[in-house]
Amino acid sequence: MSLQRFVSRCLAVAVAAAGLAGASASAQNKELNLFAWSEYVPQGVIDGFTAETGIKVNYESYASNEEMLSKLLAGATKYDLVQPSEYVVEALIKQDALEPLDHGKLSNLGNLDPAFGKMSHDAGHRFSVPWMSGTVGIVVNTEKVTEPIRGYADFFQEKFKNRLVVLDDGREIVTWAMATEGIGPNDVTDANLERAKPIVRKWLKLVKIFDSDSPKTSLLNGDTDLGIVWSGEAALLFAEDAKFQYILPIEGTHQFIDSLAIPKGAKNADAAHQFINYILRPEVSKLISDDFPYTNPNTEARKLLTDEQRNNPASYPQGDPKLDLFHDIGDMAGKIDAMMTQLKSEL
Ligand code: SPD
């Protein structure tokens, strides 16, 4: 065979291979398996993305970081995009469980508030892009509860037994108990867990409903009068009726940053990048705020919000509240789970 024929045959093989690879890449990126928090992703955003790109989005939801982690790390299903909070992004990066983001595919990254790119869990958005930020705080139905409620110690009182809804989230609950002892949210040690344990035991007996999906529901329908909830839930309550006041506990509370990230080995990583870039558009990000009014990390989207949205005290807190991000606490997370399971089994 002549050299020329050999080269042209090699080229033909290479082109065919590239065609096959392209075909399989495009087949692969025609769907997106999104694993995200419940009550957080508007159907309109998913539909808009599909209409524009032809990519079908399979949205499966979870109610806690721990639930997401256990399914993700079990590896049974392959997700293309997950939505962990800051301390879980930190843990997943340490475990080398995330794909680095290709910033060349994220032309809308510059719309984000630069402050979010300086946070230690993922400085420079190497692996994650913020979806929404928020706080954990107290909602008081002021028509039913007239005494001042300033923090966790005021909230968990015997007289409020069976009138309380709280998040069903062990790390959060333990943090509240530690805060009443002056212990920071990231100082989770065996000794500090032992200090928190009797407090949590007493508190759990006062709670009527544990609900991380939609804690606003029981407050709205009058089944509970006080709640410790995600700020976006509180913002929806306030927008519905100003009798629902949001208080950031004086002992301090969690500021969370929930972000999109691509698990290592995701089959549809290109579709995942397209989705991330799509939600970074100001008008799309505003749609998320319209349905789920957390703190929008997108500077350009914030400009599109109404005054009513920007002035909602749960979405955009005023003053100088004591807020902390959570950090990865390694094996102590399992110890919190075990303690919470034991205390709940005593109820
Ligand atoms: N329904 C959406 C709730 C999002 C809450 N994310 C924060 C988790 C911090 N533990």
Coordinates of N, CA and C in Angstrom, one line a residue, residues 49-267:
F49 N -35.2 25.4 29.6 CA -33.9 24.8 29.2 C -34.2 23.7 28.1
T50 N -35.2 22.9 28.3 CA -35.4 21.8 27.4 C -35.9 22.4 26.0
A51 N -36.8 23.4 26.1 CA -37.3 24.0 24.8 C -36.1 24.6 24.0
E52 N -35.1 25.1 24.7 CA -34.0 25.8 24.0 C -33.0 24.8 23.5
T53 N -32.7 23.8 24.3 CA -31.6 22.9 24.0 C -32.0 21.5 23.5
G54 N -33.2 21.2 23.7 CA -33.7 19.8 23.4 C -33.2 18.8 24.4
I55 N -32.6 19.2 25.5 CA -32.1 18.3 26.5 C -33.2 18.0 27.5
K56 N -33.5 16.8 27.7 CA -34.5 16.4 28.6 C -33.9 16.4 30.0
V57 N -34.6 17.0 31.0 CA -34.1 17.0 32.3 C -34.9 16.0 33.2
N58 N -34.2 15.1 33.8 CA -34.8 14.2 34.8 C -34.4 14.7 36.2
Y59 N -35.4 15.3 36.9 CA -35.2 16.0 38.2 C -35.6 15.1 39.3
E60 N -34.7 14.7 40.1 CA -35.0 13.9 41.3 C -34.6 14.7 42.5
S61 N -35.4 14.7 43.5 CA -35.2 15.6 44.6 C -34.8 14.9 45.9
Y62 N -34.2 15.7 46.8 CA -33.9 15.2 48.1 C -34.1 16.3 49.2
A63 N -34.2 15.9 50.4 CA -34.5 16.8 51.5 C -33.4 17.1 52.4
S64 N -32.2 16.4 52.2 CA -31.1 16.7 53.0 C -29.8 16.4 52.3
N65 N -28.7 17.1 52.7 CA -27.4 16.8 52.1 C -27.0 15.3 52.3
E66 N -27.4 14.8 53.4 CA -27.0 13.5 53.8 C -27.6 12.5 52.8
E67 N -28.9 12.7 52.6 CA -29.7 11.8 51.6 C -29.0 11.9 50.2
M68 N -28.7 13.1 49.8 CA -28.0 13.2 48.5 C -26.7 12.5 48.5
L69 N -25.9 12.7 49.5 CA -24.6 12.1 49.6 C -24.6 10.6 49.6
S70 N -25.6 10.0 50.4 CA -25.6 8.5 50.4 C -25.9 7.9 49.1
K71 N -26.9 8.6 48.4 CA -27.3 8.0 47.0 C -26.1 8.3 46.0
L72 N -25.5 9.4 46.1 CA -24.5 9.8 45.1 C -23.3 8.8 45.3
L73 N -22.9 8.6 46.6 CA -21.7 7.8 46.8 C -21.9 6.3 46.7
A74 N -23.2 5.9 46.8 CA -23.6 4.5 46.6 C -23.4 4.2 45.1
G75 N -23.5 5.2 44.3 CA -23.2 5.0 42.9 C -24.2 4.3 42.1
A76 N -25.3 4.0 42.7 CA -26.4 3.2 42.0 C -26.9 3.9 40.8
T77 N -27.1 5.2 40.9 CA -27.6 5.9 39.8 C -26.6 7.0 39.4
K78 N -26.5 7.3 38.2 CA -25.5 8.3 37.8 C -26.1 9.6 37.6
Y79 N -25.8 10.5 38.5 CA -26.3 11.9 38.4 C -25.3 12.7 37.6
D80 N -25.8 13.7 36.8 CA -25.0 14.6 36.1 C -24.8 15.9 36.8
L81 N -25.7 16.2 37.7 CA -25.6 17.5 38.4 C -26.2 17.4 39.7
V82 N -25.5 17.8 40.8 CA -26.1 17.8 42.1 C -26.0 19.2 42.7
Q83 N -26.6 19.3 43.9 CA -26.8 20.7 44.4 C -26.5 20.7 45.9
P84 N -25.2 20.4 46.2 CA -24.8 20.4 47.7 C -24.6 21.7 48.3
S85 N -24.8 21.8 49.6 CA -24.4 23.0 50.4 C -22.9 23.1 50.5
E86 N -22.5 24.3 51.0 CA -21.0 24.6 51.0 C -20.2 23.5 51.7
Y87 N -20.6 23.0 52.8 CA -19.7 22.1 53.5 C -19.7 20.7 52.8
V88 N -20.7 20.5 52.0 CA -20.7 19.2 51.3 C -19.9 19.4 50.0
V89 N -19.9 20.5 49.4 CA -19.0 20.8 48.3 C -17.6 20.6 48.8
E90 N -17.3 21.1 49.9 CA -15.9 21.0 50.5 C -15.6 19.5 50.7
A91 N -16.5 18.7 51.2 CA -16.2 17.3 51.4 C -16.0 16.6 50.1
L92 N -16.9 16.9 49.1 CA -16.8 16.2 47.8 C -15.5 16.5 47.1
I93 N -15.1 17.8 47.2 CA -13.8 18.1 46.6 C -12.7 17.3 47.2
K94 N -12.7 17.3 48.6 CA -11.6 16.5 49.3 C -11.6 15.0 48.8
Q95 N -12.8 14.5 48.5 CA -12.9 13.1 48.1 C -12.7 12.9 46.6
D96 N -12.3 14.0 45.9 CA -12.1 13.9 44.5 C -13.3 13.4 43.8
A97 N -14.5 13.8 44.3 CA -15.8 13.3 43.7 C -16.5 14.2 42.8
L98 N -15.8 15.3 42.4 CA -16.4 16.3 41.5 C -15.5 16.5 40.3
E99 N -16.2 16.8 39.1 CA -15.5 17.2 37.9 C -15.1 18.7 38.0
P100 N -13.9 19.0 37.6 CA -13.6 20.4 37.6 C -14.5 21.1 36.5
L101 N -14.9 22.3 36.8 CA -15.8 23.0 35.8 C -14.9 23.6 34.7
D102 N -15.5 23.5 33.5 CA -14.8 24.1 32.3 C -15.4 25.6 32.2
H103 N -14.6 26.5 32.6 CA -15.1 27.9 32.6 C -15.3 28.4 31.2
G104 N -14.6 27.8 30.2 CA -14.8 28.2 28.8 C -16.3 27.9 28.4
K105 N -17.0 27.1 29.1 CA -18.4 26.8 28.8 C -19.4 27.6 29.6
L106 N -18.8 28.4 30.5 CA -19.7 29.2 31.5 C -19.5 30.7 31.2
S107 N -20.0 31.1 30.1 CA -19.8 32.5 29.7 C -20.6 33.5 30.6
N108 N -21.6 33.0 31.4 CA -22.4 33.8 32.3 C -21.9 33.9 33.7
L109 N -20.7 33.3 33.9 CA -20.2 33.2 35.3 C -20.0 34.6 35.9
G110 N -19.6 35.6 35.0 CA -19.4 37.0 35.5 C -20.6 37.6 36.1
N111 N -21.8 37.0 35.9 CA -23.0 37.7 36.5 C -23.1 37.5 38.0
L112 N -22.3 36.6 38.5 CA -22.3 36.3 40.0 C -21.7 37.4 40.8
D113 N -22.2 37.6 42.0 CA -21.5 38.5 42.9 C -20.1 37.9 43.2
P114 N -19.1 38.7 43.0 CA -17.7 38.2 43.2 C -17.4 37.7 44.6
A115 N -18.2 38.1 45.6 CA -18.0 37.6 46.9 C -18.1 36.1 47.0
F116 N -19.0 35.5 46.2 CA -19.2 34.1 46.2 C -18.0 33.3 45.6
G117 N -17.2 34.0 44.9 CA -16.0 33.3 44.3 C -14.8 33.4 45.2
K118 N -15.0 34.0 46.4 CA -13.9 34.1 47.3 C -14.0 33.2 48.5
M119 N -15.1 32.4 48.5 CA -15.3 31.6 49.7 C -14.5 30.3 49.7
S120 N -14.1 30.0 51.0 CA -13.0 29.0 51.1 C -13.4 27.6 50.6
H121 N -14.7 27.3 50.6 CA -15.1 25.9 50.2 C -14.8 25.6 48.8
D122 N -14.8 26.7 47.9 CA -14.5 26.5 46.5 C -14.1 27.9 45.9
A123 N -13.0 28.4 46.3 CA -12.6 29.7 45.8 C -12.4 29.6 44.3
G124 N -12.9 30.6 43.6 CA -12.8 30.7 42.1 C -13.7 29.7 41.4
H125 N -14.7 29.2 42.1 CA -15.7 28.3 41.4 C -15.0 27.2 40.6
R126 N -14.0 26.6 41.1 CA -13.4 25.5 40.3 C -14.3 24.3 40.1
F127 N -15.1 24.1 41.1 CA -16.0 22.9 41.0 C -17.5 23.2 41.2
S128 N -17.8 24.4 41.6 CA -19.2 24.6 41.9 C -19.6 26.0 41.6
V129 N -20.9 26.2 41.3 CA -21.5 27.5 41.0 C -22.7 27.7 41.9
P130 N -22.8 28.8 42.7 CA -23.9 29.0 43.6 C -25.2 29.0 42.9
W131 N -26.2 28.4 43.5 CA -27.6 28.4 43.0 C -28.3 29.5 43.8
M132 N -28.4 29.3 45.1 CA -29.0 30.3 46.0 C -28.3 30.2 47.3
S133 N -28.3 31.3 48.0 CA -27.8 31.3 49.4 C -29.0 31.5 50.3
G134 N -28.8 31.4 51.6 CA -29.9 31.6 52.5 C -29.5 31.4 53.9
T135 N -30.4 31.5 54.8 CA -30.2 31.4 56.2 C -31.2 30.4 56.8
V136 N -30.9 30.0 58.1 CA -31.9 29.2 58.8 C -32.3 30.1 60.0
G137 N -33.6 30.3 60.1 CA -34.1 31.2 61.1 C -35.5 30.8 61.6
I138 N -36.0 31.7 62.5 CA -37.2 31.4 63.2 C -38.4 32.2 62.6
V139 N -39.5 31.5 62.3 CA -40.7 32.2 61.9 C -41.7 32.2 63.1
V140 N -42.2 33.3 63.3 CA -43.2 33.4 64.4 C -44.5 33.9 63.8
N141 N -45.6 33.2 64.1 CA -46.9 33.7 63.7 C -47.3 34.6 64.8
T142 N -47.2 35.9 64.5 CA -47.3 37.0 65.6 C -48.8 37.1 66.0
E143 N -49.7 36.5 65.3 CA -51.1 36.6 65.8 C -51.3 35.6 66.9
K144 N -50.4 34.5 66.9 CA -50.6 33.5 67.9 C -49.6 33.6 69.1
V145 N -48.4 34.1 68.7 CA -47.3 34.2 69.8 C -47.0 35.7 69.9
T146 N -47.2 36.3 71.0 CA -47.0 37.7 71.2 C -45.7 38.0 72.0
E147 N -45.2 37.1 72.7 CA -44.0 37.4 73.5 C -42.8 37.4 72.5
P148 N -41.7 38.2 72.9 CA -40.6 38.2 72.0 C -39.8 36.9 71.9
I149 N -39.5 36.5 70.7 CA -38.7 35.3 70.4 C -37.5 35.8 69.7
R150 N -36.4 35.7 70.5 CA -35.1 36.2 69.9 C -34.1 35.1 69.5
G151 N -34.3 33.9 70.0 CA -33.4 32.9 69.6 C -33.9 31.5 70.0
Y152 N -33.0 30.5 69.9 CA -33.4 29.1 70.1 C -33.9 28.9 71.5
A153 N -33.3 29.5 72.5 CA -33.7 29.3 73.9 C -35.1 29.8 74.1
D154 N -35.5 30.9 73.4 CA -36.9 31.4 73.5 C -37.9 30.5 72.8
F155 N -37.4 29.9 71.7 CA -38.2 29.1 70.8 C -38.6 27.7 71.5
F156 N -37.6 27.1 72.0 CA -37.9 25.7 72.6 C -38.3 25.9 74.1
Q157 N -39.5 26.3 74.3 CA -40.1 26.4 75.6 C -41.2 25.4 75.8
E158 N -41.4 24.9 77.0 CA -42.4 24.0 77.3 C -43.8 24.5 76.9
K159 N -44.0 25.7 77.0 CA -45.4 26.3 76.7 C -45.7 26.2 75.2
F160 N -44.6 26.0 74.4 CA -44.9 25.9 72.9 C -45.0 24.4 72.5
K161 N -45.0 23.5 73.4 CA -45.0 22.1 73.1 C -46.2 21.8 72.1
N162 N -45.8 21.0 71.0 CA -46.8 20.7 70.0 C -47.3 21.9 69.1
R163 N -46.5 22.9 69.2 CA -46.9 24.1 68.3 C -45.7 24.4 67.4
L164 N -44.7 23.5 67.4 CA -43.4 23.8 66.7 C -43.2 23.0 65.5
V165 N -42.7 23.6 64.4 CA -42.2 22.8 63.2 C -40.7 23.2 63.1
V166 N -39.9 22.2 62.9 CA -38.5 22.4 62.7 C -38.0 21.6 61.5
L167 N -36.8 22.0 61.0 CA -36.2 21.3 59.9 C -35.8 19.9 60.4
D168 N -35.9 18.9 59.5 CA -35.6 17.6 59.8 C -34.1 17.4 59.4
D169 N -33.2 18.0 60.1 CA -31.8 18.1 59.7 C -30.9 18.0 60.9
G170 N -30.2 16.9 61.1 CA -29.4 16.7 62.3 C -28.3 17.7 62.5
R171 N -27.6 18.0 61.4 CA -26.5 19.0 61.6 C -27.0 20.3 62.0
E172 N -28.2 20.7 61.4 CA -28.8 22.0 61.8 C -29.2 22.0 63.3
I173 N -29.9 21.0 63.7 CA -30.5 20.9 65.1 C -29.3 20.9 66.1
V174 N -28.3 20.1 65.8 CA -27.2 20.1 66.8 C -26.5 21.4 66.9
T175 N -26.4 22.1 65.7 CA -25.8 23.4 65.7 C -26.6 24.4 66.6
W176 N -27.9 24.3 66.6 CA -28.7 25.2 67.4 C -28.5 25.0 68.9
A177 N -28.4 23.7 69.2 CA -28.2 23.3 70.6 C -26.8 23.8 71.0
M178 N -25.8 23.6 70.2 CA -24.4 24.0 70.5 C -24.4 25.6 70.7
A179 N -25.1 26.2 69.8 CA -25.1 27.7 69.9 C -25.6 28.2 71.2
T180 N -26.6 27.5 71.8 CA -27.1 28.0 73.1 C -26.0 27.8 74.2
E181 N -25.0 27.0 73.9 CA -23.9 26.8 74.9 C -22.7 27.6 74.5
G182 N -22.9 28.5 73.5 CA -21.7 29.3 73.0 C -20.7 28.6 72.2
I183 N -21.1 27.4 71.6 CA -20.2 26.6 70.8 C -20.5 26.9 69.3
G184 N -19.4 27.2 68.6 CA -19.6 27.5 67.1 C -20.0 26.2 66.3
P185 N -20.6 26.5 65.1 CA -21.2 25.4 64.3 C -20.2 24.4 63.8
N186 N -18.9 24.8 63.8 CA -17.9 23.9 63.2 C -17.1 23.2 64.3
D187 N -17.4 23.5 65.6 CA -16.6 22.9 66.7 C -17.4 21.6 67.1
V188 N -17.5 20.7 66.2 CA -18.3 19.5 66.5 C -17.2 18.4 66.9
T189 N -17.2 18.2 68.3 CA -16.3 17.3 68.8 C -17.1 16.3 69.7
D190 N -16.5 15.2 70.1 CA -17.2 14.2 70.9 C -17.8 15.0 72.2
A191 N -16.9 15.8 72.8 CA -17.3 16.4 74.0 C -18.4 17.4 73.8
N192 N -18.3 18.1 72.7 CA -19.4 19.1 72.4 C -20.7 18.4 72.1
L193 N -20.6 17.3 71.4 CA -21.9 16.5 71.1 C -22.5 16.0 72.4
E194 N -21.7 15.6 73.3 CA -22.2 15.2 74.6 C -22.9 16.4 75.4
R195 N -22.4 17.6 75.2 CA -23.0 18.7 75.8 C -24.3 19.0 75.1
A196 N -24.4 18.9 73.8 CA -25.6 19.2 73.0 C -26.7 18.2 73.3
K197 N -26.3 16.9 73.5 CA -27.2 15.8 73.5 C -28.5 16.0 74.5
P198 N -28.3 16.4 75.8 CA -29.4 16.5 76.6 C -30.3 17.7 76.2
I199 N -29.7 18.7 75.6 CA -30.5 19.8 75.1 C -31.4 19.4 73.9
V200 N -30.8 18.7 73.0 CA -31.5 18.2 71.8 C -32.6 17.2 72.3
R201 N -32.3 16.4 73.3 CA -33.3 15.4 73.8 C -34.5 16.1 74.3
K202 N -34.3 17.2 75.1 CA -35.4 17.9 75.6 C -36.2 18.6 74.5
W203 N -35.5 19.2 73.6 CA -36.1 20.0 72.5 C -37.0 19.1 71.6
L204 N -36.5 17.9 71.2 CA -37.2 17.1 70.3 C -38.6 16.7 70.8
K205 N -38.7 16.6 72.1 CA -40.0 16.3 72.7 C -41.1 17.4 72.5
L206 N -40.6 18.6 72.2 CA -41.5 19.7 72.1 C -42.1 19.9 70.7
V207 N -41.4 19.2 69.7 CA -41.7 19.5 68.3 C -42.9 18.7 67.9
K208 N -43.7 19.4 67.1 CA -44.9 18.7 66.5 C -44.5 18.1 65.2
I209 N -43.8 18.8 64.3 CA -43.6 18.4 63.0 C -42.1 18.6 62.6
F210 N -41.5 17.6 62.0 CA -40.1 17.7 61.4 C -40.3 17.8 59.9
D211 N -39.9 18.8 59.3 CA -40.2 19.0 57.9 C -39.1 19.8 57.2
S212 N -38.3 19.2 56.3 CA -37.3 20.0 55.6 C -37.8 20.4 54.2
D213 N -38.8 19.7 53.7 CA -39.3 19.9 52.3 C -40.1 21.2 52.3
S214 N -41.1 21.3 53.1 CA -42.0 22.4 53.0 C -42.5 22.8 54.4
P215 N -41.6 23.3 55.3 CA -42.0 23.7 56.7 C -43.0 24.8 56.7
K216 N -43.1 25.6 55.6 CA -44.1 26.7 55.6 C -45.5 26.1 55.7
T217 N -45.8 24.9 55.2 CA -47.1 24.4 55.1 C -47.9 24.4 56.4
S218 N -47.2 23.8 57.4 CA -48.0 23.7 58.7 C -48.2 25.1 59.4
L219 N -47.3 26.0 59.1 CA -47.4 27.4 59.6 C -48.6 28.1 58.9
L220 N -48.7 27.9 57.6 CA -49.7 28.5 56.8 C -51.1 28.0 57.2
N221 N -51.2 26.6 57.4 CA -52.5 26.1 57.7 C -52.9 26.1 59.2
G222 N -51.9 26.7 60.0 CA -52.3 26.9 61.4 C -52.0 25.7 62.3
D223 N -51.4 24.6 61.7 CA -51.0 23.4 62.5 C -49.9 23.7 63.5
T224 N -49.1 24.7 63.2 CA -48.0 25.1 64.1 C -48.0 26.7 64.1
D225 N -47.4 27.2 65.2 CA -47.3 28.7 65.4 C -45.9 29.2 65.3
L226 N -44.9 28.4 65.4 CA -43.5 28.8 65.3 C -42.8 27.7 64.5
G227 N -41.7 28.2 63.8 CA -40.9 27.3 63.1 C -39.5 27.7 62.9
I228 N -38.6 26.7 62.8 CA -37.3 27.0 62.4 C -37.1 26.4 61.0
V229 N -36.9 27.3 60.0 CA -37.1 27.0 58.6 C -36.0 27.6 57.8
W230 N -35.9 27.2 56.5 CA -35.0 27.8 55.5 C -35.6 29.2 55.2
S231 N -34.7 30.1 54.9 CA -35.2 31.5 54.7 C -36.1 31.7 53.5
G232 N -35.9 30.9 52.5 CA -36.8 31.0 51.3 C -38.3 30.6 51.7
E233 N -38.4 29.7 52.6 CA -39.7 29.3 53.1 C -40.3 30.4 53.9
A234 N -39.5 31.1 54.7 CA -39.9 32.2 55.6 C -40.3 33.4 54.7
A235 N -39.6 33.6 53.6 CA -39.9 34.7 52.7 C -41.2 34.5 52.0
L236 N -41.6 33.2 51.6 CA -42.9 33.0 51.0 C -44.0 33.2 52.0
L237 N -43.7 32.8 53.3 CA -44.8 33.1 54.3 C -45.0 34.6 54.5
F238 N -43.9 35.4 54.6 CA -44.0 36.8 54.8 C -44.7 37.5 53.6
A239 N -44.4 37.0 52.4 CA -45.1 37.6 51.2 C -46.6 37.3 51.3
E240 N -46.9 36.1 51.9 CA -48.3 35.8 52.0 C -49.0 36.6 53.0
D241 N -48.4 36.8 54.2 CA -49.0 37.5 55.3 C -47.9 38.0 56.2
A242 N -47.9 39.3 56.5 CA -46.8 39.9 57.3 C -46.9 39.5 58.7
K243 N -47.9 38.7 59.1 CA -48.0 38.2 60.5 C -46.9 37.2 60.7
F244 N -46.3 36.6 59.7 CA -45.2 35.7 59.8 C -43.9 36.4 59.8
Q245 N -43.4 36.7 61.0 CA -42.1 37.4 61.1 C -40.9 36.5 61.1
Y246 N -39.8 36.9 60.5 CA -38.6 36.1 60.4 C -37.5 36.6 61.4
I247 N -37.0 35.8 62.2 CA -36.0 36.3 63.2 C -34.7 35.4 63.0
L248 N -33.6 36.1 62.9 CA -32.3 35.4 62.9 C -31.9 35.2 64.3
P249 N -31.7 34.0 64.8 CA -31.5 33.8 66.2 C -30.2 34.6 66.8
I250 N -30.4 35.2 68.0 CA -29.3 35.9 68.5 C -28.1 35.1 68.8
E251 N -28.3 33.8 69.0 CA -27.2 32.9 69.3 C -26.3 32.7 68.1
G252 N -26.8 33.1 66.9 CA -26.1 32.9 65.6 C -26.8 31.8 64.8
T253 N -26.6 31.8 63.5 CA -27.2 30.7 62.7 C -26.3 30.5 61.4
H254 N -26.8 29.5 60.6 CA -26.2 29.1 59.5 C -26.5 29.9 58.2
Q255 N -25.5 30.4 57.6 CA -25.7 30.9 56.2 C -25.3 29.8 55.3
F256 N -26.2 29.3 54.5 CA -25.8 28.2 53.5 C -25.6 28.8 52.1
I257 N -24.8 28.1 51.4 CA -24.6 28.4 50.0 C -24.9 27.0 49.2
D258 N -26.0 26.9 48.5 CA -26.3 25.7 47.8 C -25.8 25.9 46.4
S259 N -25.0 25.0 45.8 CA -24.4 25.2 44.5 C -24.6 24.0 43.6
L260 N -24.5 24.2 42.3 CA -24.5 23.2 41.3 C -23.1 22.6 41.2
A261 N -23.0 21.3 41.1 CA -21.7 20.7 40.9 C -21.9 19.4 40.1
I262 N -20.8 19.0 39.3 CA -20.9 17.8 38.4 C -20.1 16.7 39.1
P263 N -20.8 15.6 39.4 CA -20.1 14.5 40.0 C -19.1 13.9 39.0
K264 N -18.0 13.4 39.6 CA -17.0 12.8 38.8 C -17.5 11.7 37.9
G265 N -17.2 11.7 36.7 CA -17.6 10.6 35.7 C -19.0 10.8 35.2
A266 N -19.6 12.0 35.4 CA -21.0 12.2 34.9 C -21.0 12.0 33.4
K267 N -22.0 11.3 32.9 CA -22.0 11.0 31.5 C -22.4 12.2 30.6

